[in-house]
Coordinates of C-alpha atoms in Angstrom, one line a residue:
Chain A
X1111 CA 90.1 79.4 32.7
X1112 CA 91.1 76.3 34.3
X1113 CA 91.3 73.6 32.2
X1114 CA 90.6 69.7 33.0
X1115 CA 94.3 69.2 33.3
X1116 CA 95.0 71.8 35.5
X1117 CA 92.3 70.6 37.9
X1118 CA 93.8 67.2 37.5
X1119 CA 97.4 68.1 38.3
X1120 CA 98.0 68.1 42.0
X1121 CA 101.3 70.8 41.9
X1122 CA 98.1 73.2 40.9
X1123 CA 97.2 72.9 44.8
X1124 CA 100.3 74.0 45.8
X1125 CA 100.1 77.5 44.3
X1126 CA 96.9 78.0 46.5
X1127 CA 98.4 76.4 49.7
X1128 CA 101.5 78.9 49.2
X1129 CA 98.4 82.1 49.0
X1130 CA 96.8 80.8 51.7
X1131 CA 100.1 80.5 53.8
X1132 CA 100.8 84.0 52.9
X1133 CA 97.5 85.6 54.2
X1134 CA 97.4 83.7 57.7
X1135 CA 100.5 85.5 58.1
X1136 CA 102.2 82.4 59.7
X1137 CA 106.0 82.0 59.1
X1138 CA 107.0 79.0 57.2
X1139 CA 109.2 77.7 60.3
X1140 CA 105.7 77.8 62.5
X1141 CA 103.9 76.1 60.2
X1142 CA 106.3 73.1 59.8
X1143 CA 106.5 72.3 63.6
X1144 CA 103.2 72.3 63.4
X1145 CA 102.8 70.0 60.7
X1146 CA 105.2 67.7 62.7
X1147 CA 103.8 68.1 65.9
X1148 CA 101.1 65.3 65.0
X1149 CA 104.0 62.6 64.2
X1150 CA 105.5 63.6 66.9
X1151 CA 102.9 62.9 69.5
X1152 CA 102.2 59.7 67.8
X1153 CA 106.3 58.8 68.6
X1154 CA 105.6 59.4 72.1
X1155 CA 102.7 58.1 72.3
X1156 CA 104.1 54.9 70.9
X1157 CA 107.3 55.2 73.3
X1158 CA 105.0 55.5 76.7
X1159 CA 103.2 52.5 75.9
X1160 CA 105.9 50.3 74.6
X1161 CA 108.3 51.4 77.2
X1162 CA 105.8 50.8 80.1
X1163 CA 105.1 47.8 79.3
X1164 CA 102.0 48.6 78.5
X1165 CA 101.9 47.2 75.3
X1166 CA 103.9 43.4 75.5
X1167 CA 107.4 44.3 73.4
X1168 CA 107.1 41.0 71.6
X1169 CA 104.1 42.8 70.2
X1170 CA 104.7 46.1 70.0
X1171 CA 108.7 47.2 70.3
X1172 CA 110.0 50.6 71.3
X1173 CA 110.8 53.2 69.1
X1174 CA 114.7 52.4 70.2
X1175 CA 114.5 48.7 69.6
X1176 CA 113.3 49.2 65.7
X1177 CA 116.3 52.1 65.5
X1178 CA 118.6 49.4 66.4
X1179 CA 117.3 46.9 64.8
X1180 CA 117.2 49.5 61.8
X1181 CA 121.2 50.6 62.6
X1182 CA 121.9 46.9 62.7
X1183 CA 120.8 46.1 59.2
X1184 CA 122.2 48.8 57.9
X1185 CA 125.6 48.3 59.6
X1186 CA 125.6 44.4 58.6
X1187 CA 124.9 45.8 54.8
X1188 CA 122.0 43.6 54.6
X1189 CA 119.1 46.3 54.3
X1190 CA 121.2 48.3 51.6
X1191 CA 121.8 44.7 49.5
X1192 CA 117.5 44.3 49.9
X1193 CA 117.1 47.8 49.0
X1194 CA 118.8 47.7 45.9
X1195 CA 117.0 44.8 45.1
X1196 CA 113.7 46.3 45.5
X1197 CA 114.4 49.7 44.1
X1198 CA 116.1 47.6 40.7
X1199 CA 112.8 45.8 40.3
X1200 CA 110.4 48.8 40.8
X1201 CA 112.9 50.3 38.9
X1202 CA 112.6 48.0 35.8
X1203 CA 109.0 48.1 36.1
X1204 CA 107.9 51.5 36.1
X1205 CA 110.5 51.6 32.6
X1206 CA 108.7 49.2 30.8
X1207 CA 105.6 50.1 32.0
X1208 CA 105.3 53.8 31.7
X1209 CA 106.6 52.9 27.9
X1210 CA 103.9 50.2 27.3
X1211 CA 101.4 52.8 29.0
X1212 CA 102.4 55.9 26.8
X1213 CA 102.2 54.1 23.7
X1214 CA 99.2 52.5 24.2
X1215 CA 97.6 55.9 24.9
X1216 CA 99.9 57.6 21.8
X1217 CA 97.7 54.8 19.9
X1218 CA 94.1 55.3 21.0
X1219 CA 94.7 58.7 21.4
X1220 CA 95.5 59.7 18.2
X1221 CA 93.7 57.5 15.9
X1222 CA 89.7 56.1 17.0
X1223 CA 90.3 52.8 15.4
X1224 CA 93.3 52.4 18.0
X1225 CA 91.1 53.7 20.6
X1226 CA 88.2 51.3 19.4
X1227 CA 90.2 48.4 19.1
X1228 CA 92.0 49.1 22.3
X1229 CA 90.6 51.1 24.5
X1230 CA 87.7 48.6 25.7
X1231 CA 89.8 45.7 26.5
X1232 CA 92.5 48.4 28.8
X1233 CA 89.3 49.0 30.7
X1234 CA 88.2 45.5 31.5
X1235 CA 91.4 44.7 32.5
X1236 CA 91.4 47.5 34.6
X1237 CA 88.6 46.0 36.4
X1238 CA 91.0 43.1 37.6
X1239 CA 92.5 43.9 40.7
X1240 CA 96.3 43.8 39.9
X1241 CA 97.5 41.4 43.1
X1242 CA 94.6 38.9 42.1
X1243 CA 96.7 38.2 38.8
X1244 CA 99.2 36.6 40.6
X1245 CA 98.8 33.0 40.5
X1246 CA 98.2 33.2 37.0
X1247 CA 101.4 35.3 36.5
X1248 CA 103.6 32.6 39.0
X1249 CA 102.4 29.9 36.4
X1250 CA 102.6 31.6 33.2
X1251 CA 106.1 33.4 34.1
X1252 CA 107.6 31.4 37.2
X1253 CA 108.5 32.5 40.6
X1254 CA 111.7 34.5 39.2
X1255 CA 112.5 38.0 38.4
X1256 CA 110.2 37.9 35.3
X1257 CA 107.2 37.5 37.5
X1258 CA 107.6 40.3 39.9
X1259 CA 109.2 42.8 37.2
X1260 CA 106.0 42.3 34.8
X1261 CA 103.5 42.3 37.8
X1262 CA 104.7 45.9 38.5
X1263 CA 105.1 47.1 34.9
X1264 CA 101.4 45.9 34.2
X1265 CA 100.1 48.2 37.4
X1266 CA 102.1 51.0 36.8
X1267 CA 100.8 50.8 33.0
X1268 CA 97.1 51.5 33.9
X1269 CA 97.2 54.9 35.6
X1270 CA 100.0 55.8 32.6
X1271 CA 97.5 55.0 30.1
X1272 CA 94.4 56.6 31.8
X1273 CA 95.4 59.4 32.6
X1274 CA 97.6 59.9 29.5
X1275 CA 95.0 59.0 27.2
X1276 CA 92.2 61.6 29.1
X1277 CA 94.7 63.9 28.5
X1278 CA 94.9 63.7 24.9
X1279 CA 91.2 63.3 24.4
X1280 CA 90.8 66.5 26.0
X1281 CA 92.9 68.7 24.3
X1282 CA 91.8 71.8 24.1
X1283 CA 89.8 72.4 21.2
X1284 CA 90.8 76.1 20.8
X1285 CA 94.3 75.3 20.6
X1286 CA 93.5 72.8 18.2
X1287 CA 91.6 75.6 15.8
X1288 CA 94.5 77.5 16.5
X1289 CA 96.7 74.6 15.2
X1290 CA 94.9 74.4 11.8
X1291 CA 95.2 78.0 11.1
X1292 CA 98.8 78.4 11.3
X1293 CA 98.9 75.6 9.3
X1294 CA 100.5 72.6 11.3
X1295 CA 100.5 69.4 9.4
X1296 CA 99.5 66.5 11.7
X1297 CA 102.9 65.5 12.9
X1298 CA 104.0 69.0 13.9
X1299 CA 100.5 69.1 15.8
X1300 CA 101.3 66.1 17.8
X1301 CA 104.7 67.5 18.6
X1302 CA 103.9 71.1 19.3
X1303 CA 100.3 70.8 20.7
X1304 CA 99.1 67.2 21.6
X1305 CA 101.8 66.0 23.1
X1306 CA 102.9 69.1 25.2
X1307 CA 99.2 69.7 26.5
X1308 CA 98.7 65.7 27.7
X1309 CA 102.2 66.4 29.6
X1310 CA 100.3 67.2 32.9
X1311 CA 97.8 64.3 32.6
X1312 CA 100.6 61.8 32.2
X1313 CA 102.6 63.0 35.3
X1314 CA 99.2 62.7 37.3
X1315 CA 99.6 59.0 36.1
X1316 CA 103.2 58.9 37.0
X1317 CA 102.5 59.8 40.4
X1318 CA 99.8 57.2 40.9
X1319 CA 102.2 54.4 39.3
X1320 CA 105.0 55.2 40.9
X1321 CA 102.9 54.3 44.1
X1322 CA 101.3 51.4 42.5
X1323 CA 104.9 50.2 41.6
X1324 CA 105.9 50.2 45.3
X1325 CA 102.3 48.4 46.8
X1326 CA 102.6 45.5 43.9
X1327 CA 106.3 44.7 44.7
X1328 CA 105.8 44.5 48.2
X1329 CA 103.3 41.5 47.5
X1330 CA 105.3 40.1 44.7
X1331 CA 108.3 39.8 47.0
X1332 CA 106.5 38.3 50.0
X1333 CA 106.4 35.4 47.5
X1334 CA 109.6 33.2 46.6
X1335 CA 111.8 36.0 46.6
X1336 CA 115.5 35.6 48.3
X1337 CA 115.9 39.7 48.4
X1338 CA 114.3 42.7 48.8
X1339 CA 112.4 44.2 51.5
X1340 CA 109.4 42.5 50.9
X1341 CA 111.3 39.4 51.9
X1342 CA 113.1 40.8 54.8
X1343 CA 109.7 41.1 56.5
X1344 CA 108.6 37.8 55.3
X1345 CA 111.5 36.4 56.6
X1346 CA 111.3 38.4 59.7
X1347 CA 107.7 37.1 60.3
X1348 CA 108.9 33.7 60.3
X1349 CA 111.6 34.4 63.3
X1350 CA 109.3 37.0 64.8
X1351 CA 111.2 39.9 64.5
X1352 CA 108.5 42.5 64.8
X1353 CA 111.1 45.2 64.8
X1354 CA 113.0 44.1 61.2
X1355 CA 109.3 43.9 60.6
X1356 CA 108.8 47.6 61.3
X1357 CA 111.9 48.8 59.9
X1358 CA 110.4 47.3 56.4
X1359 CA 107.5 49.3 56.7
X1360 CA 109.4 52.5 57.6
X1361 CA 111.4 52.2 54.4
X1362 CA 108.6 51.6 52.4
X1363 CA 107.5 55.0 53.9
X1364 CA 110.6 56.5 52.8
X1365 CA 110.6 55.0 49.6
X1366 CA 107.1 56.2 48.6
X1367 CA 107.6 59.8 49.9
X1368 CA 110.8 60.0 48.5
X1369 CA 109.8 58.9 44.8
X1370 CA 106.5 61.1 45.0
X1371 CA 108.9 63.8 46.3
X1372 CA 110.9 62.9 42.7
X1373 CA 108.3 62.9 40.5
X1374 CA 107.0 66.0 42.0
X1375 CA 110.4 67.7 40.7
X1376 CA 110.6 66.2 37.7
X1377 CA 107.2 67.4 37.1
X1378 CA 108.3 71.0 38.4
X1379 CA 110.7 71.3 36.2
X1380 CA 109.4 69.8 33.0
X1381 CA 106.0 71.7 33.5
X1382 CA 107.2 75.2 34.8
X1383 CA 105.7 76.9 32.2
X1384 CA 102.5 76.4 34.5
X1385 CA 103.7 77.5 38.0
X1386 CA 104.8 80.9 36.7
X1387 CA 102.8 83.4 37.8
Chain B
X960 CA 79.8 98.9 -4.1
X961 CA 80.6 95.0 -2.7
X962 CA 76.8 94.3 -2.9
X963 CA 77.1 92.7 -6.3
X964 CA 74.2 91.0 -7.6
X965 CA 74.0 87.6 -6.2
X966 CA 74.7 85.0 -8.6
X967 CA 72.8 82.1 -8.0
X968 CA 74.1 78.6 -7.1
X969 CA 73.6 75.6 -7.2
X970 CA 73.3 74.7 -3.7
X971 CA 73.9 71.1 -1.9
X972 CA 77.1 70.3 -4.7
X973 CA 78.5 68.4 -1.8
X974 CA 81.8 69.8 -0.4
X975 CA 82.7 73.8 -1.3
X976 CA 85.6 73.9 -3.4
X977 CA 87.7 76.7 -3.9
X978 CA 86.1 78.2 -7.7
X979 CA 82.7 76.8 -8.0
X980 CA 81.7 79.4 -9.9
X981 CA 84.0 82.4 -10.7
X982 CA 82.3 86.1 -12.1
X983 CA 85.3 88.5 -12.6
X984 CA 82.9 91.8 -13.4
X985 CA 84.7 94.0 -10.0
X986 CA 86.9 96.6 -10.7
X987 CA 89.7 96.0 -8.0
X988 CA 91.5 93.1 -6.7
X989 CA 89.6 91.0 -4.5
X990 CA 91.1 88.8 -1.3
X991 CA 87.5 87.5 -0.5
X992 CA 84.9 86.8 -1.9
X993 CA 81.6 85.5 -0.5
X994 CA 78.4 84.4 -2.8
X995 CA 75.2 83.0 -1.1
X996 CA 76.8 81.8 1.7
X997 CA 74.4 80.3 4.1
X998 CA 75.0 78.0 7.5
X999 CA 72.7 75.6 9.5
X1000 CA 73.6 74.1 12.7
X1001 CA 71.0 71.2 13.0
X1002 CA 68.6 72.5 11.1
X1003 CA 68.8 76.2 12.6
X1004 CA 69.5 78.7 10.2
X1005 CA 72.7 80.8 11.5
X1006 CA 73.7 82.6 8.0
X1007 CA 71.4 83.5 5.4
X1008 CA 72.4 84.5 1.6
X1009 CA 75.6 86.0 2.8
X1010 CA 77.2 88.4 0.3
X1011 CA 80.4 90.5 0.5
X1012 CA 83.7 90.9 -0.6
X1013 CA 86.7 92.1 0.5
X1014 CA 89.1 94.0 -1.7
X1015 CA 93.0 93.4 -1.4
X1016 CA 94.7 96.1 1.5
X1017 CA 91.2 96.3 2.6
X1018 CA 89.5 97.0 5.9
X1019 CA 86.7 95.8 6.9
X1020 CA 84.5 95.4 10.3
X1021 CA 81.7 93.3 11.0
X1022 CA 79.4 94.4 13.9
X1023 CA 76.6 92.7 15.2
X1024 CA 75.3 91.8 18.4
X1025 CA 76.5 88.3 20.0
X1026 CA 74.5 85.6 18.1
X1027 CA 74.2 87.1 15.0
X1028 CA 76.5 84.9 13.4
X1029 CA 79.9 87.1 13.2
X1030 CA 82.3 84.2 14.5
X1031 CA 80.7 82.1 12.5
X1032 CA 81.6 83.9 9.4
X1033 CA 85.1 84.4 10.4
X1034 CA 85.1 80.7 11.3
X1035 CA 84.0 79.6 7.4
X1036 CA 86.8 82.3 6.1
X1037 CA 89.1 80.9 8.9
X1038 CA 88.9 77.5 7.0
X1039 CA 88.1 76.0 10.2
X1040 CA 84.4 75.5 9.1
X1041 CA 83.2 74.0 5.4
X1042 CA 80.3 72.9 6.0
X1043 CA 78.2 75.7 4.3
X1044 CA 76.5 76.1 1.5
X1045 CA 77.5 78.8 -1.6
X1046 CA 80.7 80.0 -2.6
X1047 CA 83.6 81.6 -0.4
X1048 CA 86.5 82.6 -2.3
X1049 CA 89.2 83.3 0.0
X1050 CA 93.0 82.8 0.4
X1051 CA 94.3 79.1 1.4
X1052 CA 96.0 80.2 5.1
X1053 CA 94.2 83.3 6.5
X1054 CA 96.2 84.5 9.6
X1055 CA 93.3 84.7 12.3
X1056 CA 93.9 86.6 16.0
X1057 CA 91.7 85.1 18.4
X1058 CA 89.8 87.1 20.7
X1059 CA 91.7 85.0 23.6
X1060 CA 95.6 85.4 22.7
X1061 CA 95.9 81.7 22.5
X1062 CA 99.4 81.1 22.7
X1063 CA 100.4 77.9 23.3
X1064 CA 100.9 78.1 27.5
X1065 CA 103.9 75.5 26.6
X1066 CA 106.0 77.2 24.3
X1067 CA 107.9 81.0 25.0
X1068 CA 107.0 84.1 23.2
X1069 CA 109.1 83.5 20.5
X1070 CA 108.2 79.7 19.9
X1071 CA 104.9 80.8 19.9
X1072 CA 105.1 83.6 17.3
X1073 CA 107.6 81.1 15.1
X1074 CA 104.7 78.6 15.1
X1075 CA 103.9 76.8 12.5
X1076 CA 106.9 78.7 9.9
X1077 CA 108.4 76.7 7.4
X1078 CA 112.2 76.3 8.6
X1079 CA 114.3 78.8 6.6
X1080 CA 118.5 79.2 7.0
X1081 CA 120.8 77.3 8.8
X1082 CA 119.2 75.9 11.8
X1083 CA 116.1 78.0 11.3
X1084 CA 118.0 81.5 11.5
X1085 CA 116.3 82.8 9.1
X1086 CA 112.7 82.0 10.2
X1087 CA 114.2 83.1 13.9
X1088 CA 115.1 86.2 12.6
X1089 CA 111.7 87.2 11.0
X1090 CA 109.9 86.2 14.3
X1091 CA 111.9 88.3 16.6
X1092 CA 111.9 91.4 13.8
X1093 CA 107.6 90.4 14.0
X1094 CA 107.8 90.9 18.1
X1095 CA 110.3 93.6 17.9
X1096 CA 107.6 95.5 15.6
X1097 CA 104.4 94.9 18.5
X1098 CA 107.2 96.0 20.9
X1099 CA 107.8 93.1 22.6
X1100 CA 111.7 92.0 22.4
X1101 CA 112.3 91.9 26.1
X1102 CA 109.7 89.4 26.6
X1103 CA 110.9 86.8 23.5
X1104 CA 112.1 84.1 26.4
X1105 CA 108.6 84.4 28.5
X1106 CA 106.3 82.1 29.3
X1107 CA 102.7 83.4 27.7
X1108 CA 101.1 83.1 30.9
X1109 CA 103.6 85.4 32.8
X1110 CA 102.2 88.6 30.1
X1111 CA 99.7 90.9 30.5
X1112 CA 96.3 90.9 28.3
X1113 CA 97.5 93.8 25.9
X1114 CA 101.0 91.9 26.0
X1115 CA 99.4 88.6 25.5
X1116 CA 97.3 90.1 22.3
X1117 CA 100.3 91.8 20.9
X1118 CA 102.3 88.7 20.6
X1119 CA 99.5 86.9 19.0
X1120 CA 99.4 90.0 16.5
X1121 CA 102.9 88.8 15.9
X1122 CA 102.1 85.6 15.1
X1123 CA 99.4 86.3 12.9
X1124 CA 101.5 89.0 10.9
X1125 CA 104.9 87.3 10.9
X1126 CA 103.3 84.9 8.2
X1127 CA 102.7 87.9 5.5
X1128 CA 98.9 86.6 5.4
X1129 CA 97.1 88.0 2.0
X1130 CA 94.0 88.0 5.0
X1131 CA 93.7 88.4 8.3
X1132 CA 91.0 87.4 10.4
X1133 CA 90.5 89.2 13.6
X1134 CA 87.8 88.1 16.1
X1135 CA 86.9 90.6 18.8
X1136 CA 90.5 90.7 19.5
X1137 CA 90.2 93.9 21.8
X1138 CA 87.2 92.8 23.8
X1139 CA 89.0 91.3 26.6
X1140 CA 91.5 94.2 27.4
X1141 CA 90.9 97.5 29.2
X1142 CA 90.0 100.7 27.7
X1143 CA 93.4 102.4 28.1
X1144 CA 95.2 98.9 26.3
X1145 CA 92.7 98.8 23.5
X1146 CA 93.4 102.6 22.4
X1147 CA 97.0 101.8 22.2
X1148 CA 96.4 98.2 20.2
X1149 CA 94.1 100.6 17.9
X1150 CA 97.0 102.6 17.3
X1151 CA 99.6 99.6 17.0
X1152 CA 97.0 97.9 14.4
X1153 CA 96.7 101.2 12.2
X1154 CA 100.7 101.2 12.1
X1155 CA 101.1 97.3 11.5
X1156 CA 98.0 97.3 8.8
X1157 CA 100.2 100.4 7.0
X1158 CA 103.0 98.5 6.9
X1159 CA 101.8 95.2 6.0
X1160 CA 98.8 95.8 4.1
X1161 CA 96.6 92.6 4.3
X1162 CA 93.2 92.4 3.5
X1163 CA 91.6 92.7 6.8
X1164 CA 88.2 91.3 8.3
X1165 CA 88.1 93.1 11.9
X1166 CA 84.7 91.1 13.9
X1167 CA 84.0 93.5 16.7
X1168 CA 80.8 94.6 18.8
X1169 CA 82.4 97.7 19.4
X1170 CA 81.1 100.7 17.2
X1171 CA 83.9 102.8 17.8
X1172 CA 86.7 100.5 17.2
X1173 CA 84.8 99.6 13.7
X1174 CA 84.2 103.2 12.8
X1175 CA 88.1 104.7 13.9
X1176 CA 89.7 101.5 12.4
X1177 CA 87.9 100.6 9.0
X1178 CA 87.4 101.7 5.6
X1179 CA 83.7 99.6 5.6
X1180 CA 81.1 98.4 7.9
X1181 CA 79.2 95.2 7.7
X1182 CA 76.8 94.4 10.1
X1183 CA 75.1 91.0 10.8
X1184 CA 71.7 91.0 12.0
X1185 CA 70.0 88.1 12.7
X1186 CA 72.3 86.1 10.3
X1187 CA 71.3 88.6 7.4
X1188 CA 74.1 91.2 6.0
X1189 CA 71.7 94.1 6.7
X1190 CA 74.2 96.9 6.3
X1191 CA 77.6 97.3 4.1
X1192 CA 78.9 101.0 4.5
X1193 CA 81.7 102.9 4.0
X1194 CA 83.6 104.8 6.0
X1195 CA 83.9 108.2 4.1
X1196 CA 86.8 110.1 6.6
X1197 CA 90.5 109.7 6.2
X1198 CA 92.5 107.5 8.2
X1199 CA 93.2 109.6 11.3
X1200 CA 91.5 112.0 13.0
X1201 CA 88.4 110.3 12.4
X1202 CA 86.6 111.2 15.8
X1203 CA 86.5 114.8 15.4
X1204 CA 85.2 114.7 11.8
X1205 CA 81.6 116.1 11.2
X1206 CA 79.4 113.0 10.8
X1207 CA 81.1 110.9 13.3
X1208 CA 78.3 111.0 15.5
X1209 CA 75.8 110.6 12.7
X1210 CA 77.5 107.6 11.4
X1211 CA 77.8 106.0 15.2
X1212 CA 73.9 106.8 15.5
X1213 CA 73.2 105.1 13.1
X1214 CA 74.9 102.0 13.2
X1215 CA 73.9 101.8 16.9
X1216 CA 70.4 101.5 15.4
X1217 CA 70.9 99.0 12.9
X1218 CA 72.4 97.0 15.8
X1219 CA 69.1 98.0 17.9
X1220 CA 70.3 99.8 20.3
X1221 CA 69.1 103.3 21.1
X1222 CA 72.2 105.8 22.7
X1223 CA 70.8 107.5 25.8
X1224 CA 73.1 110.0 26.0
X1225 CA 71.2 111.6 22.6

């Protein structure tokens, strides 16, 4: 039977794209080239026009101009000083807000007067789009560190607290029977079942958030910031460096592939009582 | 026998409690006992007057066909239902076997069968100990450090056996635990239940819509019609052998007909 976790939890795909791998017959080396043959195209595409002049360079620059530009900053230590930067607020962030988000869910998932009192205004606020918050947060907290850090710890809080919270709601009420007949008091059932069986619906959340941590920052530091990657573009924009400009966007690709990619372990290995087969 | 006279009782006394009324007349020790026990859900009857015991050590099986209430019943006796009317009598922690295994997909074989124990020894040796001596006894040491999902349906039930028996229950609860495995499996958890009940002697409440798993496991029939006990029977052959014994087929006749159902093969 699959349960509403399971159909939440996107590692469950996997299993079937591995089955379905195995009957085409392919070989995994065939299938990867052609998974990169689209990328690829689009590099060469992107080459021939730039390169011919097709496209001005002020507009559009070649694929060698942006790895230059990109070796440059990395040479001059500038992009690893913003990197660190960025990656120390997302970092703080997602910390406080996974925390905040798990408790709150802990709270209205365990008892309905938590859930009543608290559940209802988590929803409205989720109805505010996160960026629009941000005057209010510049007046309220500043232009500083505070600002950005509590921006990205309030978005990565709502799909933590979702998705968490689902998950304990919709424990499965069989294992909860099963809980009361061997006798579990209610601590050792939120340890043994609740808590283990909301597992998968919080890493669904953690994947979202871990996104949403990446998209706030970028705005927050596009604003008064001095570092980060966010304000290498912004600063970059202002001298018209559309290659810096494109080497920010690439590491944001990186960055958000490469903390899914962690998660995704994490997740692997905390959960791998479900991907044995 | 078991079909004492019905003693009546007061009925809407809010919440059941554990001795509302108490007549000692039976001759043997009883585990269960049941006095006009009767169930609505929203105003549909699903239990009518419900009257039975169960003496200590012993085994009984409730047929019927699906909606006649059996899970129901083991449900009340399970404690995981109390909102009835009449009297149940029954121990306070009844090990129940699902008819799913339900092991907890999270926790190993071993976890699973120590569920729920009270910690005993240093570090919980003790309770260890008894759990893997439990699994060793359903035959399933080597798969202690498994993950639940990676065992087979008669694997799966045996471990939940475990964790039902490791407890020494007074009762235990079965409901259609064999109804999900394979005809070759069931024979051989038929045989591992016979040895296990020998051995551990609980009073035993097998809910099953299989005949002959009631007639070569039990010492009495009940069967469940319509919510109404409509049949409460002994089984007069000796523990084994019990398919080759004149009056097998007369017995199996006629509980197939009590449940409604006419064999072809006559």
């Amino acid at each position: 039977m699959v349960t509403i976790d399971e159909a939440l939890v996107p590692g469950t795909d996997d299993r079937f794209a591995r089955k379905r791998r195995k009957r085409n017959g392919k070989s995994a080396t065939a299938l990867i080239a052609q998974r990169a043959a689209g990328p690829v195209a689009l590099l060469l595409a992107w080459w021939i026009v730039s390169a011919t002049g097709l496209i001005s360079e002020r507009i559009l620059p070649t694929p060698v101009a942006v790895f230059e530009a990109g070796a440059n900053l990395i040479g001059n230590g500038e992009l690893a000083t913003h990197l660190l930067a960025s990656a120390q607020r997302a970092g703080t962030g997602l910390f406080f807000g996974v925390i905040v988000g798990v408790l709150l869910a802990l709270v209205t998932g365990l008892s309905r007067v938590g859930e009543r009192l608290i559940d209802p205004n988590l929803q409205m606020l989720r109805a505010m789009p996160i960026l629009a918050l941000m005057p209010l947060a510049i007046v309220w907290l500043g232009i500083g560190e505070t600002m950005k850090v509590s921006l990205v710890a309030l978005g990565v809080m709502f799909p933590i607290y979702l998705n968490t919270h689902a998950a304990i709601r919709g424990a499965d009420a069989r294992f909860l029977d099963l809980a009361a007949t061997a006798g579990l008091n209610k601590l050792q059932l939120i340890r043994h079942v609740t808590i283990p069986g909301a597992l998968p619906g919080f890493f669904t959340g953690l994947r979202f958030s871990v996104a949403i941590a990446w998209l706030v920052l970028v705005v927050a530091e596009q604003t008064n910031a001095t570092s980060g990657i966010g304000y290498l573009m912004t600063r970059a924009r202002g001298l018209s460096q559309i290659d810096v400009i494109m080497v920010g966007l690439l590491v944001y690709a990186v960055l958000g592939l490469a903390s899914d990619a962690l998660v995704r372990i994490i997740e692997r290995k905390v959960l791998s009582w479900r991907l044995t087969r | 026998m078991a079909t004492d006279t019905v003693t009546p009782t007061p009925h809407a006394t809010g919440k059941p409690t554990e001795a509302r009324h108490a007549t000692a007349e039976t001759a043997s020790r009883t585990t269960v006992k049941v006095r006009a026990l009767s169930r609505e859900f929203d105003g549909r009857g699903v239990l009518h007057d419900i009257n039975f015991d169960i003496r200590d050590g012993e085994f009984v099986a409730l047929l019927g066909r699906s909606g006649s209430g059996k899970s129901t019943l083991l449900r009340i006796l399970a404690r995981l239902d109390d909102e009835y009317t009449g009297t149940v009598q029954a121990p306070k922690r009844p090990a129940v076997a699902f008819q799913d295994s339900r092991l907890l997909p999270w926790k190993k074989v071993l976890a699973n069968v120590m569920l729920g124990l009270p910690t005993r020894g240093v570090d919980g040796t003790e309770t260890r100990a008894r759990a893997e001596e439990m699994l060793a006894e359903v035959g399933l040491t080597d798969h202690a450090k498994a993950w639940p999902k990676t065992l087979s349906g008669g694997e799966a039930q045996r471990a939940s056996l475990a964790r039902a028996l490791v407890r020494r229950p007074e009762l235990l609860l079965m409901d259609e635990p064999f109804g999900a495995l394979d005809a070759l499996t069931r024979l051989r958890m038929h045989q591992l239940l016979r040895t296990l009940r020998q051995r551990h002697r609980p009073a035993l409440l097998l809910v099953t819509h299989d005949i002959d798993e009631a007639i070569l496991l039990a010492d009495r029939v009940l069967v469940l019609t319509d919510g109404v006990l409509s049949l409460d029977l002994d089984i007069p052959f000796p523990v084994v052998g019990r398919r080759r014994r004149p009056g097998f087929t007369e017995l199996r006749d006629r509980l197939l007909e009590e449940l409604g159902v006419a064999d072809d093969d006559r």
